[in-house]
Coordinates of C-alpha atoms in Angstrom, one line a residue:
X19 CA 16.9 34.0 -8.9
X20 CA 12.4 35.1 -8.1
X21 CA 11.7 34.3 -4.8
X22 CA 8.0 31.7 -4.6
X23 CA 5.6 32.8 -2.5
X24 CA 2.6 31.3 -1.3
X25 CA -1.1 32.9 -1.3
X26 CA -4.7 31.8 -1.6
X27 CA -6.6 31.5 -4.4
X28 CA -9.7 31.5 -5.3
X29 CA -11.4 30.1 -7.4
X30 CA -15.5 31.0 -8.6
X31 CA -18.2 29.3 -10.3
X32 CA -18.3 32.1 -13.6
X33 CA -14.1 31.3 -14.2
X34 CA -12.4 34.1 -12.6
X35 CA -9.6 33.4 -10.6
X36 CA -8.6 35.4 -7.8
X37 CA -5.0 35.8 -5.7
X38 CA -5.2 37.4 -2.3
X39 CA -1.7 39.4 -2.8
X40 CA 0.9 39.9 0.1
X41 CA 0.4 43.7 1.5
X42 CA 4.3 44.3 0.3
X43 CA 3.0 43.6 -2.7
X44 CA 0.0 46.7 -3.7
X45 CA 2.0 47.7 -6.8
X46 CA 0.6 44.3 -8.2
X47 CA -3.1 45.0 -7.9
X48 CA -2.7 48.8 -9.8
X49 CA -2.6 46.9 -13.1
X50 CA -3.8 43.6 -14.6
X51 CA -2.7 40.6 -13.4
X52 CA -1.4 38.1 -16.1
X53 CA -0.4 34.4 -14.9
X54 CA 1.2 31.5 -16.7
X55 CA 0.1 28.3 -15.7
X56 CA 0.6 24.9 -16.1
X57 CA 3.1 23.5 -18.3
X58 CA 1.7 25.3 -21.3
X59 CA 2.2 28.3 -19.8
X60 CA -1.2 29.4 -20.7
X61 CA -2.9 33.3 -20.2
X62 CA -5.5 33.6 -17.4
X63 CA -6.3 37.1 -16.0
X64 CA -5.8 37.2 -12.4
X65 CA -7.9 39.4 -10.2
X66 CA -6.2 40.2 -6.6
X67 CA -7.9 40.1 -3.0
X68 CA -10.4 38.1 -1.6
X69 CA -13.6 38.0 -3.5
X70 CA -17.4 37.7 -1.3
X71 CA -18.5 34.5 -0.4
X72 CA -20.8 33.1 -2.6
X73 CA -21.9 29.0 -3.7
X74 CA -19.2 27.0 -4.8
X75 CA -16.3 29.2 -4.3
X76 CA -13.2 26.9 -3.6
X77 CA -10.2 28.3 -2.1
X78 CA -7.0 27.0 -1.8
X79 CA -3.3 28.0 -0.9
X80 CA -1.1 28.2 -4.7
X81 CA 2.9 28.8 -4.8
X82 CA 3.6 31.7 -7.3
X83 CA 6.3 34.3 -8.1
X84 CA 6.8 36.7 -10.7
X85 CA 8.9 36.7 -14.1
X86 CA 8.9 38.9 -16.6
X87 CA 5.8 40.7 -15.6
X88 CA 3.9 37.5 -15.8
X89 CA 2.9 35.2 -12.8
X90 CA 3.6 31.6 -12.5
X91 CA 1.2 29.6 -10.4
X92 CA 1.3 25.7 -9.3
X93 CA 1.7 23.2 -9.0
X94 CA -1.8 22.5 -11.1
X95 CA -1.7 18.1 -10.0
X96 CA -4.6 16.2 -12.2
X97 CA -5.9 13.3 -10.8
X98 CA -6.5 10.5 -13.7
X99 CA -9.1 8.7 -13.5
X100 CA -12.0 6.7 -15.7
X101 CA -15.5 8.3 -16.5
X102 CA -18.8 7.6 -15.0
X103 CA -22.4 8.7 -16.6
X104 CA -22.1 12.5 -15.6
X105 CA -19.7 11.9 -13.2
X106 CA -16.1 9.8 -12.6
X107 CA -14.8 6.9 -10.8
X108 CA -12.6 6.0 -7.6
X109 CA -12.0 6.5 -4.4
X110 CA -13.6 10.3 -3.9
X111 CA -12.1 9.6 -0.3
X112 CA -8.6 9.4 -1.5
X113 CA -8.9 12.5 -4.0
X114 CA -10.8 14.5 -1.5
X115 CA -7.9 13.8 0.9
X116 CA -5.3 15.3 -1.6
X117 CA -7.2 18.2 -2.9
X118 CA -7.2 19.2 1.1
X119 CA -3.4 18.5 1.0
X120 CA -2.6 20.7 -1.9
X121 CA -4.5 23.1 -0.2
X122 CA -3.1 22.6 2.9
X123 CA 0.7 22.5 1.4
X124 CA -0.2 25.0 -1.4
X125 CA -1.1 23.4 -4.7
X126 CA -4.3 23.2 -6.6
X127 CA -5.9 19.5 -7.9
X128 CA -8.3 18.5 -9.5
X129 CA -9.6 15.5 -10.9
X130 CA -10.0 14.5 -14.2
X131 CA -11.0 11.5 -17.3
X132 CA -9.8 11.2 -21.0
X133 CA -12.7 12.5 -22.2
X134 CA -12.6 15.8 -19.8
X135 CA -9.6 16.5 -22.5
X136 CA -9.1 19.3 -25.5
X137 CA -6.1 18.6 -26.9
X138 CA -6.2 21.0 -29.1
X139 CA -6.2 23.9 -26.8
X140 CA -4.6 22.0 -23.7
X141 CA -7.4 22.7 -21.5
X142 CA -9.2 20.3 -19.1
X143 CA -12.7 19.7 -18.2
X144 CA -12.0 18.9 -14.6
X145 CA -13.5 18.6 -10.8
X146 CA -12.4 20.6 -8.0
X147 CA -13.7 20.1 -4.2
X148 CA -16.2 22.0 -2.8
X149 CA -15.7 21.5 0.7
X150 CA -19.1 23.7 1.9
X151 CA -21.0 21.2 -0.3
X152 CA -19.2 18.5 -0.1
X153 CA -19.6 17.8 -3.3
X154 CA -17.1 17.8 -6.5
X155 CA -17.7 20.8 -9.0
X156 CA -16.8 20.9 -12.7
X157 CA -15.0 23.9 -14.3
X158 CA -12.2 24.3 -17.4
X159 CA -9.1 24.3 -16.2
X160 CA -5.6 24.7 -17.4
X161 CA -3.4 21.1 -18.4
X162 CA -1.8 19.9 -15.0
X163 CA 1.6 20.3 -14.4
X164 CA 1.4 17.0 -12.7
X165 CA -1.4 14.0 -13.6
X166 CA -1.3 11.3 -11.0
X167 CA -2.8 8.2 -12.8
X168 CA -5.4 6.6 -10.4
X169 CA -7.5 4.8 -13.2
X170 CA -9.1 2.3 -11.0
X171 CA -8.5 -1.4 -12.9
X172 CA -6.7 -3.0 -15.3
X173 CA -9.7 -3.6 -17.2
X174 CA -10.3 -0.1 -17.1
X175 CA -6.8 0.8 -18.6
X176 CA -7.0 -1.2 -21.5
X177 CA -10.0 0.7 -22.9
X178 CA -8.9 2.2 -26.0
X179 CA -9.3 5.6 -24.6
X180 CA -7.3 5.3 -21.7
X181 CA -4.6 3.3 -23.8
X182 CA -4.8 6.2 -26.4
X183 CA -5.0 9.1 -23.7
X184 CA -2.2 7.6 -22.1
X185 CA 0.0 7.6 -24.8
X186 CA -0.4 11.2 -25.6
X187 CA 0.2 12.3 -22.3
X188 CA 3.6 10.9 -22.2
X189 CA 4.5 12.3 -25.4
X190 CA 3.9 15.7 -24.0
X191 CA 6.5 18.0 -23.5
X192 CA 7.3 19.9 -20.0
X193 CA 4.3 17.2 -18.1
X194 CA 4.9 15.1 -15.2
X195 CA 3.2 11.8 -15.6
X196 CA 3.5 9.3 -12.6
X197 CA 2.5 5.7 -12.2
X198 CA 1.4 5.0 -15.5
X199 CA 0.7 1.7 -15.3
X200 CA -0.9 -1.5 -12.7
X201 CA 2.6 -3.7 -12.4
X202 CA 2.5 -7.2 -13.9
X203 CA 4.0 -9.7 -11.6
X204 CA 5.8 -11.9 -14.1
X205 CA 7.4 -9.0 -16.2
X206 CA 7.8 -7.7 -12.6
X207 CA 10.1 -10.2 -11.0
X208 CA 11.9 -10.9 -14.2
X209 CA 12.8 -7.4 -14.3
X210 CA 14.2 -7.8 -11.2
X211 CA 16.2 -10.5 -11.4
X212 CA 18.7 -9.3 -13.1
X213 CA 19.7 -7.1 -10.2
X214 CA 22.4 -9.0 -8.6
X215 CA 21.1 -6.9 -5.5
X216 CA 17.8 -7.6 -5.1
X217 CA 17.8 -11.1 -6.0
X218 CA 18.7 -12.6 -2.8
X219 CA 15.2 -11.3 -1.7
X220 CA 13.2 -13.0 -4.3
X221 CA 11.3 -16.2 -3.8
X222 CA 11.8 -18.0 -7.3
X223 CA 8.5 -17.0 -9.5
X224 CA 7.8 -18.9 -12.6
X225 CA 4.7 -18.6 -15.3
X226 CA 1.9 -21.4 -14.6
X227 CA 1.3 -22.9 -17.9
X228 CA 1.3 -26.2 -18.6
X229 CA 1.2 -29.5 -16.1
X230 CA 5.1 -30.6 -15.8
X231 CA 6.3 -26.7 -14.9
X232 CA 3.5 -27.3 -12.4
X233 CA 5.2 -30.6 -11.4
X234 CA 8.0 -29.7 -11.5
X235 CA 7.8 -26.4 -9.3
X236 CA 5.9 -27.4 -6.3
X237 CA 7.8 -30.6 -6.0
X238 CA 10.4 -29.1 -5.6
X239 CA 9.5 -26.7 -2.9
X240 CA 6.4 -28.3 -1.3
X241 CA 5.5 -25.2 -0.3
X242 CA 4.2 -23.3 -2.8
X243 CA 1.6 -19.2 -3.8
X244 CA -0.1 -19.5 -7.1
X245 CA -1.0 -16.0 -7.8
X246 CA -2.8 -14.1 -10.4
X247 CA -0.6 -11.9 -13.2
X248 CA -2.8 -9.5 -12.3
X249 CA -4.4 -9.4 -9.0
X250 CA -5.4 -7.3 -6.5
X251 CA -6.0 -7.3 -2.7
X252 CA -5.3 -11.2 -2.6
X253 CA -8.1 -11.9 -4.7
X254 CA -7.4 -15.0 -6.5
X255 CA -4.5 -16.5 -4.7
X256 CA -4.4 -20.7 -3.9
X257 CA -1.4 -21.9 -1.5
X258 CA -0.4 -25.5 -2.3
X259 CA 1.5 -27.6 0.3
X260 CA 2.8 -31.3 0.8
X261 CA 2.1 -32.7 4.4
X262 CA 0.8 -36.2 5.5
X263 CA 2.1 -38.1 1.6
X264 CA -0.8 -35.6 0.2
X265 CA -1.2 -32.5 -1.3
X266 CA -3.5 -30.1 0.3
X267 CA -5.0 -26.7 -1.8
X268 CA -6.1 -23.5 0.3
X269 CA -8.4 -20.9 -1.9
X270 CA -10.3 -18.5 -0.4
X271 CA -14.2 -17.8 -1.3
X272 CA -16.0 -15.1 0.9
X273 CA -13.4 -14.6 3.2
X274 CA -13.3 -18.5 4.2
X275 CA -10.1 -20.8 3.1
X276 CA -11.9 -23.7 1.1
X277 CA -9.5 -27.1 1.4
X278 CA -9.2 -29.7 -0.9
X279 CA -6.6 -32.7 -0.9
X280 CA -4.9 -34.9 -3.2
X281 CA -3.0 -37.9 -4.1
X282 CA -0.9 -36.0 -6.6
X283 CA -0.2 -32.7 -8.6
X284 CA -1.7 -34.6 -11.5
X285 CA -4.6 -35.1 -9.8
X286 CA -4.3 -31.5 -8.2
X287 CA -4.1 -30.8 -11.5
X288 CA -7.8 -30.3 -13.5
X289 CA -8.9 -28.5 -10.4
X290 CA -6.3 -25.9 -10.4
X291 CA -7.2 -25.5 -14.7
X292 CA -10.6 -25.4 -13.3
X293 CA -10.1 -22.2 -10.4
X294 CA -7.9 -20.3 -13.1
X295 CA -9.9 -20.8 -16.2
X296 CA -8.2 -18.0 -18.7
X297 CA -6.0 -16.3 -16.4
X298 CA -2.6 -15.8 -16.6
X299 CA -1.2 -17.1 -13.5
X300 CA 2.5 -17.5 -11.6
X301 CA 4.1 -19.6 -9.3
X302 CA 6.1 -18.5 -6.4
X303 CA 8.1 -20.1 -3.8
X304 CA 6.3 -20.1 -0.4
X305 CA 8.3 -18.8 2.1
X306 CA 8.1 -19.6 6.2
X307 CA 7.1 -16.3 7.6
X308 CA 8.3 -15.6 11.4
X309 CA 4.6 -15.9 13.4
X310 CA 3.6 -13.1 15.6
X311 CA 0.7 -13.7 18.0
X312 CA 0.5 -17.0 16.5
X313 CA 0.0 -16.3 12.5
X314 CA 2.4 -15.1 10.2
X315 CA 2.7 -11.6 8.8
X316 CA 3.6 -9.4 6.1
X317 CA 5.4 -6.2 6.5
X318 CA 3.9 -3.4 4.1
X319 CA 5.6 -1.2 3.1
X320 CA 5.1 2.7 1.7
X321 CA 8.2 4.3 -0.6
X322 CA 7.6 7.6 -2.4
X323 CA 9.8 10.5 -4.0
X324 CA 10.0 13.0 -1.4
X325 CA 10.1 17.0 -1.8
X326 CA 13.4 16.6 -3.1
X327 CA 12.8 13.6 -5.8
X328 CA 14.6 11.2 -3.5
X329 CA 13.2 8.2 -3.3
X330 CA 12.2 7.4 0.8
X331 CA 10.6 5.0 3.4
X332 CA 7.3 6.8 4.0
X333 CA 6.2 3.8 6.5
X334 CA 6.1 0.2 7.7
X335 CA 3.1 -1.4 8.6
X336 CA 2.2 -4.9 9.5
X337 CA -0.2 -6.7 8.3
X338 CA -1.0 -10.2 10.3
X339 CA -3.0 -13.2 8.6
X340 CA -6.7 -13.4 9.9
X341 CA -7.9 -17.5 11.0
X342 CA -7.9 -18.1 7.2
X343 CA -4.1 -18.1 7.2
X344 CA -3.9 -17.9 3.0
X345 CA -3.7 -13.7 2.9
X346 CA -2.6 -10.8 5.5
X347 CA -4.9 -8.7 3.5
X348 CA -7.2 -6.6 5.1
X349 CA -10.4 -7.1 3.8
X350 CA -9.8 -10.9 3.4
X351 CA -9.3 -10.9 7.4
X352 CA -6.1 -9.8 8.3
X353 CA -5.4 -7.7 11.2
X354 CA -3.3 -4.3 11.4
X355 CA -0.2 -3.8 13.8
X356 CA 2.4 -1.3 14.2
X357 CA 6.0 -2.2 13.5
X358 CA 7.7 -1.2 16.4
X359 CA 6.0 -4.1 19.1
X360 CA 6.5 -6.6 16.7
X361 CA 9.5 -6.2 16.0
X362 CA 10.5 -5.5 19.6
X363 CA 8.9 -9.0 20.4
X364 CA 10.6 -11.2 17.4
X365 CA 13.8 -9.2 17.6
X366 CA 14.7 -7.5 21.1
X367 CA 18.1 -7.1 21.5
X368 CA 18.2 -6.2 17.0
X369 CA 14.7 -4.6 15.9
X370 CA 16.5 -1.1 15.2
X371 CA 18.8 -3.2 13.2
X372 CA 16.2 -5.3 11.3
X373 CA 14.1 -2.3 10.8
X374 CA 17.0 -0.1 9.1
X375 CA 17.5 -3.1 6.8
X376 CA 13.8 -3.4 5.8
X377 CA 14.1 0.8 4.9
X378 CA 17.5 -0.4 3.4
X379 CA 15.8 -3.2 1.0
X380 CA 12.4 -1.2 0.2
X381 CA 14.8 1.6 -1.2
X382 CA 17.1 -0.8 -2.9
X383 CA 13.8 -2.2 -5.2
X384 CA 12.3 0.9 -5.4
X385 CA 15.5 2.1 -7.3
X386 CA 15.6 -0.9 -9.1
X387 CA 12.5 -0.7 -10.7
X388 CA 12.9 2.9 -11.1
X389 CA 15.6 1.4 -13.9
X390 CA 13.6 -0.4 -15.4
X391 CA 10.1 1.4 -15.4
X392 CA 9.8 5.6 -16.4
X393 CA 7.7 7.5 -14.6
X394 CA 7.9 5.9 -10.7
X395 CA 7.4 7.9 -8.1
X396 CA 5.4 6.1 -5.7
X397 CA 4.6 2.0 -4.7
X398 CA 3.9 -0.2 -1.7
X399 CA 5.4 -3.8 -1.1
X400 CA 4.6 -6.6 0.7
X401 CA 7.6 -7.9 2.5
X402 CA 8.6 -11.0 4.3
X403 CA 10.7 -11.6 7.7
X404 CA 11.7 -14.6 8.5
X405 CA 12.3 -16.2 11.6
X406 CA 16.3 -15.2 11.0
X407 CA 15.5 -12.0 9.9
X408 CA 15.4 -12.5 6.3
X409 CA 13.6 -10.4 3.9
X410 CA 11.8 -11.6 1.1
X411 CA 9.8 -9.3 -1.8
X412 CA 6.2 -11.1 -2.3
X413 CA 4.4 -8.0 -4.2
X414 CA 4.8 -4.4 -5.5
X415 CA 1.9 -2.2 -6.1
X416 CA 1.9 0.6 -8.3
X417 CA -0.8 1.8 -7.4
X418 CA -0.9 2.3 -2.9
X419 CA -3.9 2.2 -1.7
X420 CA -4.7 4.8 1.6
X421 CA -2.5 3.4 4.8
X422 CA -5.0 2.6 7.9
X423 CA -2.2 4.3 10.0
X424 CA -2.3 7.8 10.1
X425 CA 0.6 9.1 10.6
X426 CA 1.5 7.2 7.3
X427 CA -1.4 8.4 5.4
X428 CA -0.4 12.3 6.6
X429 CA 3.5 11.9 5.3
X430 CA 2.0 10.4 2.2
X431 CA 0.0 12.4 1.5
X432 CA 2.8 15.6 2.6
X433 CA 5.0 13.7 -0.4
X434 CA 2.8 13.9 -3.2
X435 CA 2.2 17.5 -2.6
X436 CA 5.7 18.5 -2.3
X437 CA 7.0 15.9 -4.3
X438 CA 4.9 17.3 -7.1
X439 CA 6.3 21.2 -5.9
X440 CA 9.4 19.9 -6.9
X441 CA 8.9 18.7 -10.3
X442 CA 7.3 21.7 -10.9
X443 CA 10.0 23.6 -9.7
X444 CA 7.0 26.0 -7.7
X445 CA 8.7 24.7 -4.3
X446 CA 8.2 28.1 -1.1
X447 CA 11.4 29.1 0.0
X448 CA 13.5 26.8 -2.7
X449 CA 15.8 28.2 -5.4
X450 CA 15.2 26.6 -8.5
X451 CA 15.3 27.2 -12.2
X452 CA 12.0 29.0 -14.3
X453 CA 9.3 26.4 -15.2

């Protein structure tokens, strides 16, 4: 099996690519180097060595190997987002981190949009990060081996051009595409309810549509959350509970909890209808979570596929509710804590056992979802923990935001690059099939 190497690749604004070859491969410098790029094996002339410093020069480490007098080079990772005038939308700091991680571990990373795809020639008008200028540089690039879907909003994902782009990408041979779309909370919980091993971790979840259904569900549980099916970061969540012979509803507005009280659920229903308007909502059984420092908390768990293509838990963080006490999301007033001291405080004799059970549960959920939804490679989960150590699933996010914990962030970037290397079969030091 041909040996895989890692070398410096330099891309110039002119479109020329240079590869810095090992000294023991002087023979390759004596003839033109032809690289086979991307899933469609597009041919490109490579120049040996390192060009002189010049504006717009971009460098990254890249993996390659020699096969049939052609260099197989990659992986090429395309971050898919949507356009914005002459540029692109999305979290540019996140994209920059991914590019720099590719530079460190061996991958060429670029950003592209649906209108930057030339379907006939299988080429991309993409953006590479220029470190010296702290800017994004537009170039014509090969179609990537791996496409990382970071379409930033559900609304953008429903644009006709985006829908058509996602459809065509899914039909492409040899292109790995993840994660294909945002999750629908209602459909997701319905899927997981068919998996017996996951069922004990699921709070009862039903569609919110009619007064009789609302009345029955709230009357049965007495503690309920109303959540938008396509919500994000705690937006639109309402909490309902029964206290002192009255029904209380809390919702967030401008980071403050607004509270209304009603004598009956029938009296509450018109107010709920005004808040949800035409949006789809679910009702979810409320869970009495364990408290840390006087407030309830969630476990934020990041699960990803790694450099061997297997699911693993990248990290676990604690998100403790703020003074408003409705959600634990940091933009909504929540705070960040390390998992070890929290579990040690609550379970002084069994903290490692509880942590192992959290990991086991998160991996079981990821594997169950993989059976239902294609093209999954990462997800984050909001899990709840009760005082007796029982674990509950509240939410799963198909497009996790950056974790604030530095160690988790570093591992997440490493997994992203190494999974792309694995799936494109261009890992350094591993034997695998030719692309």
